[in-house]
GROMACS .gro file of C-alpha atoms in nm:
model
  451
    1MET     CA    1   0.106   1.796   7.216
    2TYR     CA    2   0.108   2.004   6.861
    3GLY     CA    3   0.511   1.860   6.939
    4LEU     CA    4   0.469   1.575   6.958
    5TYR     CA    5   0.201   1.538   6.662
    6VAL     CA    6   0.549   1.711   6.489
    7CYS     CA    7   0.773   1.398   6.624
    8ILE     CA    8   0.555   1.195   6.519
    9ASN     CA    9   0.509   1.325   6.144
   10MET     CA   10   0.914   1.260   6.113
   11LEU     CA   11   0.940   0.974   6.196
   12VAL     CA   12   0.684   0.819   5.962
   13TYR     CA   13   0.852   1.065   5.718
   14VAL     CA   14   1.196   0.889   5.829
   15TYR     CA   15   1.042   0.532   5.763
   16ILE     CA   16   0.879   0.581   5.519
   17THR     CA   17   1.168   0.726   5.260
   18ARG     CA   18   1.452   0.457   5.450
   19VAL     CA   19   1.274   0.181   5.538
   20VAL     CA   20   1.034   0.117   5.307
   21HIS     CA   21   1.202   0.274   5.017
   22PHE     CA   22   1.488  -0.016   5.088
   23LYS     CA   23   1.244  -0.318   5.164
   24MET     CA   24   1.046  -0.234   4.837
   25ASN     CA   25   1.175   0.010   4.612
   26PHE     CA   26   1.532  -0.043   4.385
   27VAL     CA   27   1.651   0.316   4.229
   28LYS     CA   28   1.517   0.265   3.910
   29ARG     CA   29   1.135   0.142   3.980
   30LEU     CA   30   1.162   0.460   4.218
   31SER     CA   31   1.290   0.729   3.906
   32GLU     CA   32   0.997   0.585   3.719
   33SER     CA   33   0.768   0.749   3.980
   34PRO     CA   34   0.580   1.035   3.849
   35ASP     CA   35   0.527   1.200   4.197
   36LEU     CA   36   0.861   1.204   4.188
   37ASN     CA   37   1.038   1.591   4.227
   38SER     CA   38   1.329   1.566   4.447
   39ILE     CA   39   1.545   1.233   4.596
   40PRO     CA   40   1.471   1.119   4.875
   41SER     CA   41   1.697   1.134   5.227
   42ILE     CA   42   1.879   0.809   5.231
   43TYR     CA   43   2.081   0.927   4.870
   44ALA     CA   44   2.169   1.298   4.940
   45TYR     CA   45   2.529   1.237   4.912
   46THR     CA   46   2.735   1.596   5.083
   47THR     CA   47   3.048   1.637   4.878
   48ASN     CA   48   3.406   1.595   5.135
   49PRO     CA   49   3.466   2.055   5.141
   50ASN     CA   50   3.823   1.937   5.063
   51GLU     CA   51   3.733   1.704   4.742
   52SER     CA   52   3.930   1.769   4.398
   53PRO     CA   53   3.776   1.987   4.161
   54VAL     CA   54   3.704   1.880   3.849
   55SER     CA   55   3.998   1.960   3.569
   56ASN     CA   56   3.875   2.211   3.249
   57SER     CA   57   4.225   2.040   3.101
   58GLN     CA   58   4.204   1.929   2.788
   59ASP     CA   59   4.422   1.615   2.818
   60SER     CA   60   4.326   1.350   2.592
   61ILE     CA   61   4.378   1.004   2.812
   62PRO     CA   62   4.591   0.743   2.637
   63THR     CA   63   4.531   0.501   2.358
   64ILE     CA   64   4.681   0.105   2.306
   65ASP     CA   65   4.676  -0.037   2.077
   66PHE     CA   66   4.656  -0.375   2.136
   67SER     CA   67   4.705  -0.543   1.806
   68LEU     CA   68   5.089  -0.365   1.810
   69LEU     CA   69   5.131  -0.572   2.155
   70THR     CA   70   5.174  -0.934   1.847
   71SER     CA   71   5.317  -0.738   1.624
   72PRO     CA   72   5.617  -0.933   1.426
   73ASP     CA   73   5.779  -0.578   1.422
   74PRO     CA   74   5.996  -0.620   1.788
   75SER     CA   75   6.032  -0.217   1.752
   76LEU     CA   76   5.678  -0.203   1.726
   77ARG     CA   77   5.556  -0.427   2.065
   78LEU     CA   78   5.851  -0.220   2.215
   79GLN     CA   79   5.683   0.093   2.182
   80VAL     CA   80   5.334  -0.041   2.305
   81ILE     CA   81   5.440  -0.188   2.631
   82GLN     CA   82   5.579   0.163   2.693
   83GLU     CA   83   5.305   0.300   2.567
   84LEU     CA   84   5.109   0.044   2.832
   85GLY     CA   85   5.331   0.138   3.112
   86ASP     CA   86   5.387   0.451   3.060
   87ALA     CA   87   4.960   0.473   3.040
   88CYS     CA   88   4.917   0.344   3.396
   89LYS     CA   89   5.235   0.502   3.558
   90ASP     CA   90   5.080   0.831   3.494
   91TRP     CA   91   4.696   0.786   3.418
   92GLY     CA   92   4.630   0.403   3.614
   93PHE     CA   93   4.377   0.439   3.264
   94PHE     CA   94   4.404   0.409   2.922
   95GLN     CA   95   4.138   0.297   2.655
   96VAL     CA   96   4.212  -0.012   2.375
   97ILE     CA   97   4.133  -0.030   2.006
   98ASN     CA   98   4.174  -0.292   1.784
   99HIS     CA   99   4.160  -0.565   2.063
  100GLY     CA  100   3.954  -0.805   1.781
  101VAL     CA  101   3.616  -0.768   1.968
  102PRO     CA  102   3.376  -0.769   1.736
  103GLU     CA  103   3.137  -0.417   1.789
  104ASP     CA  104   2.837  -0.620   1.767
  105LEU     CA  105   2.917  -0.853   2.053
  106MET     CA  106   2.935  -0.527   2.307
  107ASN     CA  107   2.660  -0.383   2.153
  108MET     CA  108   2.485  -0.670   2.227
  109VAL     CA  109   2.640  -0.723   2.568
  110VAL     CA  110   2.453  -0.395   2.683
  111GLU     CA  111   2.153  -0.431   2.501
  112LYS     CA  112   2.107  -0.750   2.677
  113SER     CA  113   2.135  -0.614   3.069
  114ASN     CA  114   1.931  -0.378   3.001
  115GLU     CA  115   1.658  -0.623   2.928
  116PHE     CA  116   1.742  -0.786   3.240
  117PHE     CA  117   1.699  -0.437   3.464
  118ASN     CA  118   1.358  -0.421   3.220
  119LEU     CA  119   1.253  -0.785   3.376
  120THR     CA  120   0.962  -0.791   3.615
  121ASP     CA  121   1.083  -0.718   3.983
  122GLU     CA  122   0.890  -1.097   4.058
  123GLU     CA  123   1.172  -1.215   3.769
  124LYS     CA  124   1.487  -1.061   3.927
  125LYS     CA  125   1.336  -1.105   4.271
  126ASP     CA  126   1.527  -1.423   4.266
  127PHE     CA  127   1.906  -1.271   4.253
  128GLU     CA  128   1.866  -1.026   4.505
  129GLU     CA  129   2.164  -0.971   4.678
  130LYS     CA  130   2.213  -1.185   4.931
  131ASP     CA  131   2.670  -1.249   5.095
  132VAL     CA  132   2.932  -1.084   4.844
  133LEU     CA  133   3.020  -1.395   4.662
  134ASP     CA  134   2.720  -1.506   4.615
  135PRO     CA  135   2.781  -1.586   4.245
  136ILE     CA  136   2.472  -1.396   4.132
  137ARG     CA  137   2.419  -1.063   4.296
  138TYR     CA  138   2.102  -0.788   4.180
  139GLY     CA  139   2.112  -0.506   4.393
  140THR     CA  140   2.137  -0.127   4.466
  141SER     CA  141   2.357   0.111   4.605
  142PHE     CA  142   2.729  -0.055   4.650
  143ASN     CA  143   2.654  -0.270   5.045
  144SER     CA  144   2.248  -0.135   5.120
  145LYS     CA  145   2.310  -0.299   5.472
  146LYS     CA  146   2.639  -0.122   5.539
  147ASP     CA  147   2.565   0.236   5.317
  148LYS     CA  148   2.474   0.501   5.555
  149VAL     CA  149   2.379   0.711   5.184
  150PHE     CA  150   2.295   0.514   4.914
  151CYS     CA  151   2.471   0.577   4.574
  152TRP     CA  152   2.188   0.604   4.226
  153ARG     CA  153   2.282   0.276   4.106
  154ASP     CA  154   2.125  -0.054   4.109
  155PHE     CA  155   2.340  -0.347   3.969
  156LEU     CA  156   2.367  -0.650   3.842
  157LYS     CA  157   2.709  -0.874   3.922
  158VAL     CA  158   2.784  -1.244   3.831
  159ILE     CA  159   3.044  -1.407   3.872
  160VAL     CA  160   3.209  -1.573   3.517
  161HIS     CA  161   3.514  -1.736   3.583
  162PRO     CA  162   3.638  -1.995   3.704
  163GLU     CA  163   3.328  -2.144   3.728
  164PHE     CA  164   3.011  -1.974   3.469
  165HIS     CA  165   2.740  -1.819   3.630
  166SER     CA  166   2.440  -1.681   3.488
  167PRO     CA  167   2.114  -1.509   3.525
  168ASN     CA  168   1.876  -1.751   3.378
  169LYS     CA  169   1.649  -1.398   3.212
  170PRO     CA  170   1.658  -1.254   2.973
  171VAL     CA  171   1.625  -1.518   2.659
  172GLY     CA  172   1.982  -1.515   2.552
  173PHE     CA  173   2.207  -1.292   2.782
  174SER     CA  174   2.370  -1.630   2.939
  175GLU     CA  175   2.499  -1.667   2.575
  176ILE     CA  176   2.589  -1.329   2.483
  177MET     CA  177   2.835  -1.287   2.898
  178LEU     CA  178   2.989  -1.634   2.799
  179GLU     CA  179   3.094  -1.525   2.528
  180TYR     CA  180   3.158  -1.223   2.631
  181SER     CA  181   3.359  -1.235   2.923
  182LYS     CA  182   3.547  -1.523   2.749
  183ARG     CA  183   3.667  -1.225   2.515
  184THR     CA  184   3.762  -1.019   2.767
  185ARG     CA  185   3.976  -1.246   2.919
  186GLU     CA  186   4.269  -1.294   2.646
  187ILE     CA  187   4.251  -0.893   2.614
  188VAL     CA  188   4.307  -0.882   2.975
  189ARG     CA  189   4.574  -1.134   2.927
  190GLY     CA  190   4.757  -0.963   2.678
  191LEU     CA  191   4.720  -0.647   2.837
  192LEU     CA  192   4.911  -0.796   3.156
  193ASN     CA  193   5.187  -0.978   2.939
  194GLY     CA  194   5.256  -0.639   2.863
  195ILE     CA  195   5.209  -0.473   3.144
  196SER     CA  196   5.444  -0.732   3.342
  197MET     CA  197   5.752  -0.645   3.040
  198SER     CA  198   5.704  -0.294   3.067
  199LEU     CA  199   5.805  -0.340   3.497
  200GLY     CA  200   6.117  -0.560   3.368
  201LEU     CA  201   5.950  -0.908   3.439
  202ASP     CA  202   5.900  -1.188   3.237
  203GLN     CA  203   5.593  -1.166   3.027
  204SER     CA  204   5.429  -1.420   3.215
  205CYS     CA  205   5.533  -1.343   3.514
  206ILE     CA  206   5.214  -1.162   3.667
  207GLU     CA  207   4.898  -1.450   3.479
  208ASN     CA  208   5.169  -1.780   3.647
  209THR     CA  209   5.253  -1.573   4.006
  210LEU     CA  210   4.882  -1.517   4.111
  211LYS     CA  211   4.742  -1.809   3.918
  212LEU     CA  212   4.494  -1.610   3.609
  213GLU     CA  213   4.423  -1.927   3.440
  214SER     CA  214   4.217  -1.998   3.771
  215GLY     CA  215   4.145  -1.637   3.843
  216LEU     CA  216   3.861  -1.428   3.928
  217GLN     CA  217   3.586  -1.262   3.651
  218ILE     CA  218   3.291  -1.034   3.808
  219PHE     CA  219   3.106  -0.974   3.522
  220VAL     CA  220   2.885  -0.653   3.719
  221VAL     CA  221   2.650  -0.451   3.455
  222ASN     CA  222   2.536  -0.089   3.600
  223LEU     CA  223   2.212   0.103   3.558
  224TYR     CA  224   2.242   0.457   3.646
  225PRO     CA  225   1.872   0.626   3.575
  226PRO     CA  226   1.792   1.001   3.565
  227CYS     CA  227   1.734   1.165   3.871
  228PRO     CA  228   1.548   1.464   3.963
  229GLN     CA  229   1.851   1.672   4.171
  230PRO     CA  230   2.173   1.485   4.009
  231GLU     CA  231   2.400   1.779   4.154
  232LEU     CA  232   2.257   1.623   4.539
  233ALA     CA  233   2.375   1.214   4.492
  234ILE     CA  234   2.649   0.998   4.337
  235GLY     CA  235   2.630   0.709   4.123
  236LEU     CA  236   2.932   0.552   4.286
  237PRO     CA  237   3.126   0.762   4.560
  238PRO     CA  238   3.519   0.808   4.465
  239HIS     CA  239   3.666   0.420   4.545
  240SER     CA  240   3.942   0.206   4.333
  241ASP     CA  241   3.816  -0.131   4.211
  242HIS     CA  242   3.948  -0.477   4.387
  243GLY     CA  243   4.188  -0.665   4.169
  244LEU     CA  244   4.399  -0.576   3.879
  245LEU     CA  245   4.218  -0.470   3.526
  246THR     CA  246   3.894  -0.309   3.502
  247LEU     CA  247   3.764  -0.324   3.180
  248LEU     CA  248   3.405  -0.075   3.096
  249ILE     CA  249   3.172  -0.020   2.798
  250ASN     CA  250   2.849   0.181   2.837
  251ASN     CA  251   2.566   0.241   2.670
  252GLY     CA  252   2.750   0.573   2.558
  253VAL     CA  253   2.585   0.838   2.837
  254GLY     CA  254   2.890   0.983   3.043
  255GLY     CA  255   2.898   0.985   3.377
  256LEU     CA  256   3.207   0.896   3.452
  257GLN     CA  257   3.523   1.049   3.622
  258ILE     CA  258   3.880   0.966   3.733
  259LYS     CA  259   4.102   1.137   3.926
  260HIS     CA  260   4.450   1.231   3.715
  261ASN     CA  261   4.703   1.446   3.869
  262GLY     CA  262   4.456   1.569   4.165
  263LYS     CA  263   4.174   1.622   3.970
  264TRP     CA  264   3.859   1.497   3.868
  265VAL     CA  265   3.823   1.450   3.468
  266ASN     CA  266   3.573   1.374   3.264
  267VAL     CA  267   3.588   1.067   3.038
  268ASN     CA  268   3.372   1.171   2.682
  269ASP     CA  269   3.572   1.156   2.424
  270THR     CA  270   3.677   0.782   2.330
  271PHE     CA  271   3.711   0.581   1.999
  272PRO     CA  272   3.375   0.376   1.889
  273GLY     CA  273   3.397   0.045   2.029
  274SER     CA  274   3.733   0.098   2.243
  275PHE     CA  275   3.747  -0.073   2.613
  276LEU     CA  276   3.838   0.173   2.835
  277VAL     CA  277   4.023   0.027   3.111
  278ASN     CA  278   4.162   0.071   3.480
  279THR     CA  279   4.485  -0.017   3.665
  280ALA     CA  280   4.314  -0.193   4.031
  281ASP     CA  281   4.423  -0.232   4.410
  282HIS     CA  282   4.621  -0.558   4.324
  283LEU     CA  283   4.828  -0.480   3.995
  284GLU     CA  284   4.934  -0.164   4.273
  285ILE     CA  285   5.025  -0.483   4.482
  286PHE     CA  286   5.265  -0.656   4.273
  287SER     CA  287   5.381  -0.376   4.077
  288ASN     CA  288   5.576  -0.242   4.470
  289GLY     CA  289   5.339   0.096   4.379
  290LYS     CA  290   5.511   0.196   4.008
  291TYR     CA  291   5.116   0.163   3.925
  292LYS     CA  292   4.881   0.298   4.054
  293SER     CA  293   4.546   0.228   4.094
  294VAL     CA  294   4.286   0.507   4.030
  295GLU     CA  295   4.056   0.637   4.178
  296HIS     CA  296   3.701   0.682   4.010
  297ARG     CA  297   3.383   0.773   4.074
  298ALA     CA  298   3.022   0.804   3.925
  299ILE     CA  299   2.832   1.047   3.856
  300VAL     CA  300   2.432   1.134   3.752
  301ASN     CA  301   2.194   1.336   3.522
  302ASN     CA  302   1.841   1.420   3.530
  303VAL     CA  303   1.844   1.342   3.153
  304ALA     CA  304   1.970   0.909   2.979
  305THR     CA  305   2.001   0.701   3.168
  306ARG     CA  306   2.287   0.572   3.176
  307ILE     CA  307   2.422   0.170   3.169
  308SER     CA  308   2.770   0.071   3.223
  309VAL     CA  309   2.920  -0.305   3.179
  310VAL     CA  310   3.230  -0.396   3.384
  311VAL     CA  311   3.426  -0.667   3.343
  312ALA     CA  312   3.714  -0.719   3.702
  313ASN     CA  313   3.988  -0.982   3.650
  314GLY     CA  314   4.135  -1.045   3.994
  315PRO     CA  315   4.376  -1.388   4.126
  316SER     CA  316   4.263  -1.713   4.198
  317LEU     CA  317   4.064  -1.607   4.506
  318ASP     CA  318   4.286  -1.875   4.719
  319THR     CA  319   4.570  -1.653   4.608
  320VAL     CA  320   4.825  -1.459   4.893
  321VAL     CA  321   4.972  -1.143   4.687
  322ARG     CA  322   5.242  -0.935   4.712
  323PRO     CA  323   5.505  -0.696   4.576
  324ALA     CA  324   5.702  -0.914   4.342
  325TYR     CA  325   6.008  -0.997   4.461
  326GLU     CA  326   6.227  -0.909   4.189
  327LEU     CA  327   6.029  -0.544   4.278
  328VAL     CA  328   6.164  -0.539   4.622
  329ASP     CA  329   6.555  -0.463   4.753
  330GLU     CA  330   6.543  -0.461   5.086
  331GLU     CA  331   6.783  -0.180   5.102
  332ARG     CA  332   6.647   0.086   4.785
  333CYS     CA  333   6.294  -0.052   4.756
  334PRO     CA  334   6.154  -0.246   5.002
  335ALA     CA  335   5.815  -0.361   4.995
  336SER     CA  336   5.517  -0.086   4.988
  337PHE     CA  337   5.234  -0.390   5.117
  338VAL     CA  338   5.139  -0.680   5.343
  339PRO     CA  339   5.046  -1.025   5.187
  340MET     CA  340   4.654  -1.084   5.173
  341LYS     CA  341   4.463  -1.307   5.083
  342TYR     CA  342   4.256  -1.236   4.763
  343LYS     CA  343   3.934  -1.342   4.884
  344GLU     CA  344   3.965  -1.169   5.222
  345TYR     CA  345   4.075  -0.826   5.074
  346LEU     CA  346   3.757  -0.872   4.870
  347GLU     CA  347   3.539  -0.958   5.123
  348MET     CA  348   3.652  -0.645   5.354
  349GLN     CA  349   3.642  -0.429   5.032
  350GLN     CA  350   3.347  -0.547   4.914
  351GLY     CA  351   3.197  -0.581   5.290
  352ASN     CA  352   3.177  -0.223   5.392
  353GLN     CA  353   3.100   0.066   5.289
  354ILE     CA  354   3.302   0.160   4.912
  355VAL     CA  355   3.591   0.468   5.073
  356GLY     CA  356   3.843   0.617   4.813
  357LYS     CA  357   4.167   0.373   4.865
  358THR     CA  358   4.131   0.316   5.186
  359CYS     CA  359   4.088  -0.120   5.152
  360LEU     CA  360   4.466  -0.054   5.013
  361ASP     CA  361   4.585   0.144   5.313
  362CYS     CA  362   4.514  -0.166   5.478
  363VAL     CA  363   4.764  -0.355   5.339
  364ARG     CA  364   5.050  -0.069   5.255
  365ASN     CA  365   5.403  -0.134   5.508
  366CYS     CA  366   5.393   0.107   5.801
  367GLU     CA  367   5.778   0.221   5.581
  368ALA     CA  368   5.573   0.376   5.353
  369VAL     CA  369   5.380   0.612   5.637
  370ASN     CA  370   5.446   0.686   6.007
  371PRO     CA  371   5.507   0.418   6.184
  372PHE     CA  372   5.262   0.626   6.486
  373GLU     CA  373   4.974   0.682   6.213
  374ALA     CA  374   4.992   0.289   6.107
  375SER     CA  375   4.874   0.134   6.396
  376ARG     CA  376   4.615   0.340   6.426
  377LEU     CA  377   4.441   0.181   5.992
  378PRO     CA  378   4.208  -0.043   6.045
  379LEU     CA  379   4.322  -0.412   5.989
  380PRO     CA  380   4.301  -0.701   5.683
  381LEU     CA  381   4.064  -0.953   5.778
  382HIS     CA  382   4.236  -1.262   5.991
  383SER     CA  383   4.595  -1.084   5.982
  384LEU     CA  384   4.815  -0.992   6.195
  385SER     CA  385   5.102  -0.891   6.003
  386PHE     CA  386   4.955  -0.515   6.018
  387SER     CA  387   4.918  -0.497   6.355
  388LEU     CA  388   5.278  -0.698   6.437
  389GLN     CA  389   5.444  -0.449   6.154
  390ALA     CA  390   5.330  -0.189   6.348
  391LEU     CA  391   5.489  -0.249   6.647
  392SER     CA  392   5.834  -0.392   6.540
  393CYS     CA  393   5.871  -0.027   6.404
  394HIS     CA  394   5.751   0.168   6.726
  395HIS     CA  395   6.047  -0.077   6.904
  396GLN     CA  396   6.266   0.267   6.936
  397HIS     CA  397   6.263   0.405   6.612
  398ARG     CA  398   6.401   0.077   6.500
  399THR     CA  399   6.385  -0.095   6.090
  400PRO     CA  400   6.143  -0.432   6.112
  401SER     CA  401   6.467  -0.620   6.031
  402ALA     CA  402   6.383  -0.685   6.441
  403LEU     CA  403   6.082  -0.985   6.421
  404ARG     CA  404   5.936  -1.212   6.204
  405VAL     CA  405   5.604  -1.370   6.178
  406ARG     CA  406   5.433  -1.626   6.082
  407SER     CA  407   5.127  -1.565   5.900
  408ALA     CA  408   4.837  -1.766   6.083
  409SER     CA  409   4.581  -1.724   5.811
  410ASP     CA  410   4.831  -1.806   5.523
  411ASP     CA  411   5.081  -2.004   5.668
  412ILE     CA  412   5.352  -1.806   5.461
  413ASP     CA  413   5.669  -1.657   5.593
  414ILE     CA  414   5.642  -1.241   5.593
  415ASN     CA  415   5.956  -1.179   5.512
  416THR     CA  416   5.989  -0.933   5.206
  417VAL     CA  417   5.788  -0.743   5.486
  418VAL     CA  418   5.923  -0.792   5.811
  419SER     CA  419   6.272  -0.987   5.831
  420ASP     CA  420   6.581  -1.095   5.608
  421GLU     CA  421   6.709  -1.267   5.963
  422THR     CA  422   6.644  -1.658   6.049
  423THR     CA  423   6.410  -1.551   6.349
  424HIS     CA  424   6.052  -1.751   6.303
  425GLY     CA  425   5.744  -1.678   6.478
  426THR     CA  426   5.433  -1.757   6.487
  427VAL     CA  427   5.097  -1.520   6.559
  428SER     CA  428   5.161  -1.674   6.869
  429GLN     CA  429   5.473  -1.659   6.936
  430ILE     CA  430   5.736  -1.368   6.865
  431GLU     CA  431   6.072  -1.366   6.954
  432ASP     CA  432   6.186  -0.980   6.941
  433ASP     CA  433   6.534  -0.872   7.105
  434ASN     CA  434   6.398  -0.547   7.169
  435PRO     CA  435   6.261  -0.616   7.551
  436ASP     CA  436   6.041  -0.277   7.630
  437PRO     CA  437   5.873  -0.163   7.398
  438PRO     CA  438   5.597   0.098   7.414
  439PRO     CA  439   5.275  -0.067   7.377
  440LEU     CA  440   5.077  -0.052   7.034
  441LEU     CA  441   4.850   0.248   6.957
  442SER     CA  442   4.470   0.061   6.923
  443PRO     CA  443   4.278   0.086   6.577
  444ARG     CA  444   4.073   0.252   6.454
  445PRO     CA  445   3.730   0.086   6.265
  446PHE     CA  446   3.681   0.054   5.906
  447ARG     CA  447   3.489   0.443   5.846
  448SER     CA  448   3.412   0.592   5.587
  449HIS     CA  449   3.543   0.965   5.558
  450THR     CA  450   3.316   1.106   5.378
  451ARG     CA  451   2.945   0.856   5.294
   0.00000   0.00000   0.00000
């Protein structure tokens, strides 16, 4: 009987800490409980034993003077474009100064964002998350429907472009958000023009090819309250961002770490009024791997609330993103990624657990990995191109030149990835000159490595 009693009590504890908390509490409310001395088990984050250490290096993150991108002096423009390219290649992260956005506006954005989280639960209830592409989403953790371990984080995500959305509370938040989103889009446009030139492309290549005029822009506020056991919790686990560039400001409380040269680096010493910018997955895809999306994470503390305001900037949702044609050479530099619609990638990343750069691995060309391992990687949504590419690579260790496929979802020719010959096929009809390929290995399901 005693054993049954203990078992029932354990089940009740699990129900209270997991189910009841999930239904009733956001982490802000939980952190404000006067009786909270330890974190519920659902927040207990186990660090990967192979995780990279935190660096003691005093290396400073690169600084980009935005005003020099439009300098009348060609030598200064050339210099800052070179610095921008080096920052994207070596760090995937930099701070931007002299950008023209008033510091008062940046401070007001943080202040109004904090006011949103101070609204009553009833006032915020209308914005609670449902679908990953809902225009306004208020939620907790990363994806509370899928996360096995919750992040010590509440968030607000708002799509502000190509159509502008905003919560109707607090007063003035909508107007501030609208002005801020316009200003940051101009910064992103200027940076991407410079990045295009640093890649040896036309200035407007990224802007035009990826349809930035109708590109997706998401305004995100992250709230990380004080945590009684910060060493056991995580604000956001290691991950890279979707899209092209992410701009970030915060309330002055540290917690952001980026991975540089295999070690985690604390981002602390930055210029007042600067933007922190990181490269994202679709810039890595478009640059054919020349510029890497940076892996980063958020840690928490037991003293002060950290607020970060992030603006994620990507292509238009219907854009099929692939390496730039000018950066692909089948002999010397083949395409490192297969084409995929930005919307599909976004749904795949946001609809699952957040796991390092696993989503980007889904669209890697199997030429970049062992072909027998490539077939085991998780499949992109609605796309067979990755499996077909792996199948082609299996054909008695042949190169992919024997196979060509037309994607059913995009109706696009994946000739930069699988072939440059004239034979065409569809998902249901594949022409191949090798009659006896070995069987394709079954793909592994999408899963978390550390969480």
